[in-house]
Amino acid sequence: MRTLLLIAVLLACPTLVLAGDDAPKKKWNLICIVTDDQAAWSVGAYGNKESRTANMDRLAREGARFTRAFTATPVCSPSRASYFTGRYGTQVGITDWIAPKEAEAGVGLPQGALTWMQVLQRAGWRTGLVGKWHLGVQAQFHPTKCGFDGFTGFLGGGNTPMNPTLEVNGKDTKLQGSLPDLLTDDAIEFIKKNKDGPFALSLHFREPHLPYGPTPAIDAAPFKDLDPTIPKFAGLNVKQVKNWTRDYYASIHSVDRNLGRLLAFLDESGLAENTILLFTSDHGYMIGHHGLNTKGNATWIAEGHKGRRPNMFDVSLQVPLIIRWPKVVRPGATIDAMVSNIDTFATVLSMLDVPRPMDYEQEGMNFAPLLRGNPVAWRN
């Protein structure tokens, strides 16, 4: 009688899943946070005692911190292309940042360059991008053509830190408020709508890209009286470099504060335990390091030097990479293996147990075994 009753219940409720070893595993959610122009040296978990990054540091305590994470290039657009496709910028025709004139002329991520978001989308994940794209502005390059079910943000490389214009529901809309706050608001709304999962969200902040400010008072206040440590290089304008550094830290704080809002929401909603959180940046940065300012095509700011100096200094390439993977990654783990953002394609799919397309060639390595604590042959 009990057996017949159970069969009747199952027939009436075909979606009912029995608990036990044979029950299908719940799929992981994924949130990838990418900041813009944030070097590893700017984060407390990487040794900075002056920057205020409490929530980034929390992720490092609760997840794994990579000490040698680099980007394939120290320039925005090709770096983002490698991050999403597992291919080098030269392989997808993006070798420098996509300037407005180039974007209008048709430069963007080609359709043959498969993104890991497209693979997840086909595998049943609900996907979204909130924030910066910078991989083409024409219709064929729109995020919704590259694996994202939804998009709120801006297609080009820049925006204003306050009162930005964003594409919202397919229309450019002038908004009021701090850009990091607005993007985080939308990210939380995306998660609420897709909480039953699985979902994959990319949250791409503009910060701490120039211009650093204005930032909300709550983010600028901690650095008002700071006398920041700056690189030692002959000919630097010390006062100017210190001012830039304070403003840079304030911009980073605006991201960190919003990361705290996101973490709090995941905790309160009960989603934290089933959500992988990856935090990184598109490339490193310099404020006086080696006498230079910004990143790849850096500007000389030391007396006696003029113009730009393309560079591949580590400080321009090294980024924070922190991954919290509940009950898989040992909290507080440190991983010293050298990884690249070109490894993201292979690694994300492995973490989510989604097969890589056999007919798609990509250049990255899968570092998910490193996160699991398993020995694996790796690049030296």
mmCIF file of C-alpha atoms in Angstrom, residues 73 84 99 129 138 149 188 214 264 307 376:
data_model
loop_
_atom_site.group_PDB
_atom_site.id
_atom_site.type_symbol
_atom_site.label_atom_id
_atom_site.label_comp_id
_atom_site.label_asym_id
_atom_site.label_seq_id
_atom_site.Cartn_x
_atom_site.Cartn_y
_atom_site.Cartn_z
ATOM 1 C CA THR A 73 47.335 42.015 -21.347
ATOM 2 C CA PHE A 84 35.357 35.698 -21.513
ATOM 3 C CA ALA A 99 38.195 53.656 -28.754
ATOM 4 C CA LEU A 129 25.661 41.457 -17.092
ATOM 5 C CA GLN A 138 27.091 47.847 -32.456
ATOM 6 C CA ASP A 149 19.918 37.074 -20.990
ATOM 7 C CA ILE A 188 20.684 42.451 -6.311
ATOM 8 C CA PRO A 214 33.445 62.368 -7.211
ATOM 9 C CA ALA A 264 24.910 40.792 3.187
ATOM 10 C CA GLY A 307 54.921 60.896 -23.530
ATOM 11 C CA VAL A 376 47.723 19.031 -10.922
#
